[in-house]
Amino acid sequence: MNKTRICIRGTGSFAPEKILSNEDLTRMVDTTDEWITTRTGIRERHIADKDTATSDLAAAAVLRALEAAGLGVADIDLIVLGTATPDMLFPSTAALVQAKLGAAGAVAFDVSAACSGFIYAIAVARGLIETGPYRNAVVIGAETLTRIVDWDDRTTCVLFGDGAGAVVLGPTDDEREICSIELCTDGTLSHLLHMPAGGSRMPASEETVKKRLHCIHMEGREVFKHAVKFMTRAMNAALEQAGMSTDDLDLFIPHQANLRIMEAVSKRMKIPEEKVFINVDRYGNTSAASVPIALDEAVRAGRCPRGTTVGLVAFGGGFTSASAVVKL
Ligand code: UT7
């Protein structure tokens, strides 16, 4: 029996209005615009105001994706959301998005895979459409990372930003298709990038707050090395699974964590600069939101006309890595 083929029917993204520039950061910690720009490629990032949570950004991105797909809220059967910064530990942020949208008929839940969360969520949604009673799924990557940043730690606070991206997935009978997905996890390296407190291992206490254990802790240099290795491996594996090579990619959209990481991966894979989509300069690292925001910007900038083959790849805490080859 032939499997149902699944495609991306529409994309959308949303970022909060307020922008924090490198110059602003120089007034907060001991850093310079030059250090941040040359080491990361980041120039500014969006910051959610105090009344805005992850589900708010997510719902706004979904409405744009639905509009692009020509569908309405009532058409959604499934909502899968990747995030490392849920509104709260439970209920899921996806359930809150469902309520916000009034998508009463949709089953909704979160996927926890840090920066790879969006592509993991695509894999889950694709599987459920293929095998279950679902037809139209909304897949979201959404974060308010600036809520878990230690604003006194210059090694991390300059890196992250807030935002959300979403896609609508559904069955297809044209050339559009999710051709392959590759997922990988290495839990032995979880200590290199994590938020130690706030869960069952270390519940919130006065001491955990005082020690800033509810913030992102990262061994930057180690994470950098693994990011290059895992992202290259994941993208190559997804291409092989699709029966394609690097040359078949019209556009490469890597996780926007650091310009130098993206350059290193592209160089290893021999992907020319003009095929690499970059917006880290304007968003910083938005974790699970990074790939879908970049994908939406690429689509809206006219870089993905019908028939374009796009490579998506992400890497993050876990460690997790994930990639997909998609015909748009
Ligand atoms: O999304 C999930 C994955 N996350 C990532 O992919 C992030 C991966 N890591 C990175 O992107 C990079 O490792 C960083 C951007 C975090 C750091 O860049 P780096 O080139 O690896 O710098 P480093 O950590 O080796 O630090 C070099 C120097 C240090 O000073 P010393 O020890 O050489 O005197 C740091 O203290 O730069 C210093 N430094 C800073 N200086 C000015 C660190 N942060 C800053 C800063 N401003 N913001």
Coordinates of C-alpha atoms and ligand atoms in Angstrom, one line a residue:
M1 CA 0.0 0.0 0.0
N2 CA 1.3 3.4 -0.9
K3 CA 1.9 5.8 2.1
T4 CA 0.0 9.1 2.1
R5 CA 2.4 11.8 0.9
I6 CA 2.6 14.8 3.2
C7 CA 3.6 18.4 2.3
I8 CA 4.0 21.9 3.8
R9 CA 0.9 23.8 2.7
G10 CA 1.7 27.2 4.2
T11 CA 4.2 28.9 6.5
G12 CA 3.9 31.8 9.0
S13 CA 6.0 33.5 11.7
F14 CA 5.8 36.1 14.3
A15 CA 8.3 38.0 16.4
P16 CA 7.6 40.5 19.2
E17 CA 8.0 44.2 18.2
K18 CA 10.7 45.2 20.8
I19 CA 14.2 44.9 19.6
L20 CA 17.4 44.6 21.7
S21 CA 20.5 45.6 19.8
N22 CA 24.1 44.7 20.6
E23 CA 24.6 48.3 21.5
D24 CA 21.8 48.0 24.2
L25 CA 23.6 44.9 25.6
T26 CA 26.9 46.8 26.0
R27 CA 25.0 48.8 28.7
M28 CA 23.9 45.7 30.5
V29 CA 27.1 43.4 30.5
D30 CA 30.8 43.7 29.7
T31 CA 30.6 43.1 25.9
T32 CA 31.0 44.9 22.6
D33 CA 29.1 45.0 19.4
E34 CA 32.3 43.9 17.7
W35 CA 32.7 40.8 19.9
I36 CA 29.1 39.7 19.4
T37 CA 29.0 40.4 15.6
T38 CA 32.3 38.7 14.8
R39 CA 31.8 35.6 17.1
T40 CA 28.1 35.0 16.4
G41 CA 26.9 37.1 13.4
I42 CA 24.1 38.5 15.7
R43 CA 23.2 42.2 15.5
E44 CA 19.8 42.3 17.3
R45 CA 17.1 40.1 18.7
H46 CA 13.4 40.4 19.4
I47 CA 12.3 40.4 23.1
A48 CA 8.7 39.6 24.3
D49 CA 7.2 42.1 26.6
K50 CA 6.2 41.0 30.1
D51 CA 2.6 40.1 29.2
T52 CA 3.6 38.0 26.2
A53 CA 4.2 34.2 26.6
T54 CA 5.3 31.5 24.1
S55 CA 1.6 30.6 23.3
D56 CA 0.9 34.2 22.3
L57 CA 3.7 34.2 19.7
A58 CA 2.8 30.7 18.6
A59 CA -0.9 31.6 18.0
A60 CA 0.1 34.6 15.9
A61 CA 2.4 32.5 13.7
V62 CA -0.3 29.9 13.2
L63 CA -2.8 32.4 12.0
R64 CA -0.3 33.6 9.3
A65 CA 0.5 30.0 8.3
L66 CA -3.2 29.2 8.0
E67 CA -3.8 32.2 5.8
A68 CA -0.9 31.2 3.6
A69 CA -2.4 27.7 3.3
G70 CA -5.9 29.0 2.5
L71 CA -7.3 27.2 5.6
G72 CA -9.2 28.3 8.7
V73 CA -8.9 27.4 12.4
A74 CA -11.8 24.9 12.0
D75 CA -9.7 22.9 9.5
I76 CA -7.0 22.0 12.1
D77 CA -7.0 18.4 13.4
L78 CA -3.7 18.4 15.1
I79 CA -1.3 20.9 16.8
V80 CA 2.2 19.8 17.6
L81 CA 4.5 22.4 19.2
G82 CA 8.2 22.3 19.9
T83 CA 9.5 24.5 22.7
A84 CA 12.0 24.7 25.5
T85 CA 10.2 27.6 27.0
P86 CA 6.6 26.5 27.5
D87 CA 4.1 29.0 29.2
M88 CA 4.2 26.6 32.2
L89 CA 5.3 23.0 32.9
F90 CA 1.7 21.8 32.2
P91 CA -0.7 22.0 30.5
S92 CA 1.2 21.9 27.2
T93 CA 1.7 25.2 25.3
A94 CA 0.0 23.5 22.4
A95 CA -3.2 23.1 24.4
L96 CA -3.1 26.8 25.3
V97 CA -2.6 27.6 21.6
Q98 CA -5.6 25.4 20.8
A99 CA -7.8 27.4 23.3
K100 CA -6.5 30.7 22.1
L101 CA -7.3 29.9 18.5
G102 CA -10.6 28.3 19.3
A103 CA -9.5 25.1 17.4
A104 CA -11.8 22.9 19.4
G105 CA -11.5 19.9 17.2
A106 CA -7.7 19.7 17.3
V107 CA -5.6 17.3 19.4
A108 CA -2.7 19.3 20.8
F109 CA 0.5 18.5 22.6
D110 CA 4.2 19.6 22.9
V111 CA 7.4 18.0 21.9
S112 CA 10.5 18.6 23.9
A113 CA 13.7 18.5 21.8
A114 CA 15.1 22.0 22.5
C115 CA 16.4 23.7 19.3
S116 CA 15.5 20.7 17.2
G117 CA 11.9 20.7 18.5
F118 CA 10.3 22.0 15.3
I119 CA 11.7 19.3 13.1
Y120 CA 11.0 16.6 15.7
A121 CA 7.4 18.0 15.8
I122 CA 7.2 17.7 12.0
A123 CA 8.2 14.1 12.2
V124 CA 5.6 13.3 14.8
A125 CA 2.8 15.2 12.9
R126 CA 3.8 13.5 9.6
G127 CA 3.6 10.1 11.3
L128 CA 0.2 10.8 12.7
I129 CA -1.2 12.1 9.4
E130 CA 0.2 9.0 7.7
T131 CA -1.3 6.5 10.1
G132 CA -4.1 8.3 12.0
P133 CA -7.4 10.0 11.4
Y134 CA -5.7 13.4 11.1
R135 CA -5.6 15.5 7.9
N136 CA -4.4 19.0 8.6
A137 CA -1.7 19.5 11.2
V138 CA -0.2 22.7 12.5
V139 CA 3.4 22.3 13.5
I140 CA 5.0 25.1 15.6
G141 CA 8.4 26.1 16.9
A142 CA 7.9 28.9 19.5
E143 CA 10.1 30.3 22.2
T144 CA 10.5 33.1 24.8
L145 CA 14.1 32.3 25.6
T146 CA 14.8 35.7 27.0
R147 CA 12.7 34.6 30.0
I148 CA 15.3 31.9 30.9
V149 CA 18.5 33.9 30.1
D150 CA 20.8 35.0 32.9
W151 CA 21.2 38.7 32.1
D152 CA 24.4 38.9 34.1
D153 CA 26.1 36.1 32.1
R154 CA 27.7 37.7 29.0
T155 CA 28.6 34.3 27.6
T156 CA 24.9 33.4 27.0
C157 CA 22.7 36.5 27.3
V158 CA 23.9 38.0 24.0
L159 CA 22.8 34.9 22.0
F160 CA 19.1 34.4 22.4
G161 CA 15.9 35.9 21.1
D162 CA 12.1 35.3 21.1
G163 CA 9.8 34.4 18.3
A164 CA 7.6 31.7 16.7
G165 CA 7.3 30.0 13.3
A166 CA 4.6 27.6 12.1
V167 CA 3.7 25.4 9.1
V168 CA 0.5 23.7 8.0
L169 CA 1.1 20.1 7.0
G170 CA -1.4 18.0 5.0
P171 CA -1.7 15.3 2.4
T172 CA -0.6 16.2 -1.2
D173 CA -1.1 14.8 -4.7
D174 CA 1.3 17.4 -6.4
E175 CA 5.1 17.7 -6.4
R176 CA 5.2 19.2 -3.0
E177 CA 6.4 16.7 -0.3
I178 CA 8.4 16.1 2.9
C179 CA 10.9 13.8 1.2
S180 CA 12.8 12.6 4.3
I181 CA 13.4 13.3 8.0
E182 CA 16.4 12.3 10.1
L183 CA 16.3 12.5 13.9
C184 CA 19.2 11.8 16.4
T185 CA 19.6 12.1 20.1
D186 CA 22.7 11.8 22.4
G187 CA 21.5 12.1 26.0
T188 CA 25.0 11.5 27.4
L189 CA 25.9 15.1 26.5
S190 CA 22.8 16.7 28.1
H191 CA 24.9 18.5 30.8
L192 CA 26.6 20.8 28.1
L193 CA 23.4 22.7 27.4
H194 CA 20.5 22.7 29.9
M195 CA 18.4 24.5 32.5
P196 CA 19.1 22.6 35.7
A197 CA 16.3 23.6 38.0
G198 CA 12.5 23.8 37.9
G199 CA 11.8 20.2 37.2
S200 CA 11.6 17.1 39.5
R201 CA 15.4 16.8 39.9
M202 CA 15.7 20.2 41.4
P203 CA 12.4 21.8 42.2
A204 CA 12.3 25.6 42.6
S205 CA 13.6 26.8 45.9
E206 CA 15.1 30.0 47.2
E207 CA 18.6 28.5 46.7
T208 CA 17.9 27.5 43.0
V209 CA 16.7 31.0 42.3
K210 CA 19.7 32.6 44.0
K211 CA 22.1 30.4 42.1
R212 CA 20.3 31.2 38.8
L213 CA 19.6 27.5 38.1
H214 CA 16.4 28.4 36.3
C215 CA 18.5 29.9 33.5
I216 CA 20.3 28.5 30.4
H217 CA 23.7 27.0 31.3
M218 CA 25.9 26.3 28.3
E219 CA 29.5 25.2 27.6
G220 CA 29.6 27.3 24.4
R221 CA 32.8 26.0 22.9
E222 CA 31.9 22.3 23.4
V223 CA 28.4 22.9 22.1
F224 CA 29.8 24.7 19.0
K225 CA 32.0 21.7 18.1
H226 CA 29.1 19.2 18.5
A227 CA 26.7 21.5 16.6
V228 CA 28.9 21.4 13.5
K229 CA 29.4 17.7 13.7
F230 CA 25.8 16.7 14.4
M231 CA 24.2 19.1 11.9
T232 CA 26.5 18.0 9.1
R233 CA 25.8 14.3 9.9
A234 CA 22.0 14.9 10.1
M235 CA 21.7 16.8 6.8
N236 CA 23.8 14.2 5.0
A237 CA 21.7 11.4 6.4
A238 CA 18.4 13.1 5.3
L239 CA 19.8 13.7 1.8
E240 CA 20.8 10.0 1.5
Q241 CA 17.4 8.9 2.8
A242 CA 15.8 11.0 0.0
G243 CA 18.2 9.6 -2.6
M244 CA 19.6 13.1 -3.1
S245 CA 23.0 14.8 -2.9
T246 CA 24.0 18.3 -1.7
D247 CA 23.7 19.5 -5.3
D248 CA 20.0 18.8 -5.3
L249 CA 19.4 21.4 -2.6
D250 CA 18.1 24.8 -3.9
L251 CA 18.2 26.3 -0.5
F252 CA 19.8 25.3 2.8
I253 CA 18.2 26.5 6.1
P254 CA 20.3 25.6 9.1
H255 CA 19.4 26.4 12.7
Q256 CA 20.3 30.0 13.3
A257 CA 22.5 29.7 16.4
N258 CA 25.7 31.2 15.2
L259 CA 26.9 32.4 11.8
R260 CA 30.2 30.6 12.2
I261 CA 28.5 27.3 12.9
M262 CA 26.4 27.7 9.7
E263 CA 29.5 28.6 7.7
A264 CA 31.4 25.6 9.0
V265 CA 28.5 23.2 8.2
S266 CA 28.0 24.7 4.7
K267 CA 31.7 24.5 4.0
R268 CA 31.9 20.8 5.1
M269 CA 28.9 20.0 3.0
K270 CA 30.2 22.1 0.0
I271 CA 27.0 24.2 -0.1
P272 CA 27.7 27.5 -1.8
E273 CA 27.1 30.7 0.3
E274 CA 24.3 31.9 -2.0
K275 CA 22.2 28.8 -1.2
V276 CA 22.4 29.3 2.6
F277 CA 19.6 31.2 4.2
I278 CA 20.7 33.4 7.1
N279 CA 18.7 35.7 9.4
V280 CA 20.6 35.2 12.7
D281 CA 21.7 38.8 12.5
R282 CA 18.1 40.0 13.1
Y283 CA 16.8 37.3 15.5
G284 CA 19.7 35.7 17.4
N285 CA 19.2 32.1 18.4
T286 CA 15.4 31.5 18.8
S287 CA 15.9 27.8 19.4
A288 CA 12.9 25.7 18.2
A289 CA 11.5 28.8 16.4
S290 CA 14.7 29.4 14.4
V291 CA 14.2 27.0 11.5
P292 CA 10.4 27.8 10.9
I293 CA 11.0 31.6 11.1
A294 CA 13.8 31.3 8.6
L295 CA 11.7 29.0 6.4
D296 CA 8.8 31.5 6.4
E297 CA 11.1 34.4 5.7
A298 CA 12.6 32.5 2.8
V299 CA 9.2 31.7 1.4
R300 CA 7.9 35.3 1.7
A301 CA 11.1 36.6 0.2
G302 CA 10.4 34.6 -2.9
R303 CA 13.3 32.2 -2.4
C304 CA 11.2 29.1 -2.5
P305 CA 9.1 29.0 -5.7
R306 CA 7.0 25.9 -6.3
G307 CA 9.4 22.9 -6.9
T308 CA 12.2 24.2 -4.7
T309 CA 14.1 21.6 -2.7
V310 CA 15.0 22.8 0.7
G311 CA 17.3 21.3 3.4
L312 CA 16.4 22.0 7.0
V313 CA 18.7 21.1 9.9
A314 CA 18.8 21.9 13.6
F315 CA 20.8 21.0 16.7
G316 CA 20.2 21.7 20.4
G317 CA 20.1 20.6 24.0
G318 CA 19.7 16.9 24.6
F319 CA 21.8 16.7 22.5
T320 CA 19.3 16.5 19.7
S321 CA 19.8 17.0 16.0
A322 CA 17.2 16.8 13.2
S323 CA 17.0 17.4 9.5
A324 CA 14.5 17.2 6.7
V325 CA 14.5 17.5 2.9
V326 CA 11.4 19.2 1.8
K327 CA 10.0 20.0 -1.7
L328 CA 8.0 23.2 -1.5
Ligands
UT7_1 O1 21.1 26.5 19.9 C1 21.8 25.4 20.5 C2 23.2 25.5 20.3 N1 23.9 26.6 20.8 C3 24.9 26.9 20.1 O2 25.1 26.4 19.0 C4 26.0 27.9 20.6 C5 27.3 27.3 20.4 N2 28.4 28.1 20.9 C6 28.7 29.3 20.3 O3 28.1 29.8 19.5 C7 30.0 30.0 20.8 O4 30.8 29.0 21.5 C8 29.8 31.2 21.6 C9 29.2 32.3 20.8 C10 28.9 30.9 22.8 C11 31.1 31.7 22.2 O5 32.1 32.0 21.2 P1 33.5 31.4 21.3 O6 34.3 31.8 20.1 O7 33.4 29.9 21.5 O8 34.1 32.1 22.5 P2 34.7 31.5 23.9 O9 33.6 30.9 24.7 O10 35.8 30.6 23.5 O11 35.2 32.8 24.6 C12 36.3 33.5 24.1 C13 36.5 34.7 25.0 C14 36.5 34.4 26.5 O12 37.5 35.2 27.1 P3 38.9 34.6 27.5 O13 38.7 33.4 28.4 O14 39.5 34.2 26.2 O15 39.6 35.7 28.1 C15 35.1 34.8 27.0 O16 35.1 35.1 28.3 O17 35.4 35.6 24.8 C16 34.9 36.0 26.1 N3 33.5 36.3 26.0 C17 33.0 37.5 25.7 N4 33.6 38.7 25.5 C18 32.8 39.8 25.2 C19 32.4 35.4 26.1 N5 31.3 36.1 25.9 C20 31.6 37.3 25.6 C21 30.8 38.5 25.3 N6 31.5 39.6 25.1 N7 29.5 38.5 25.2

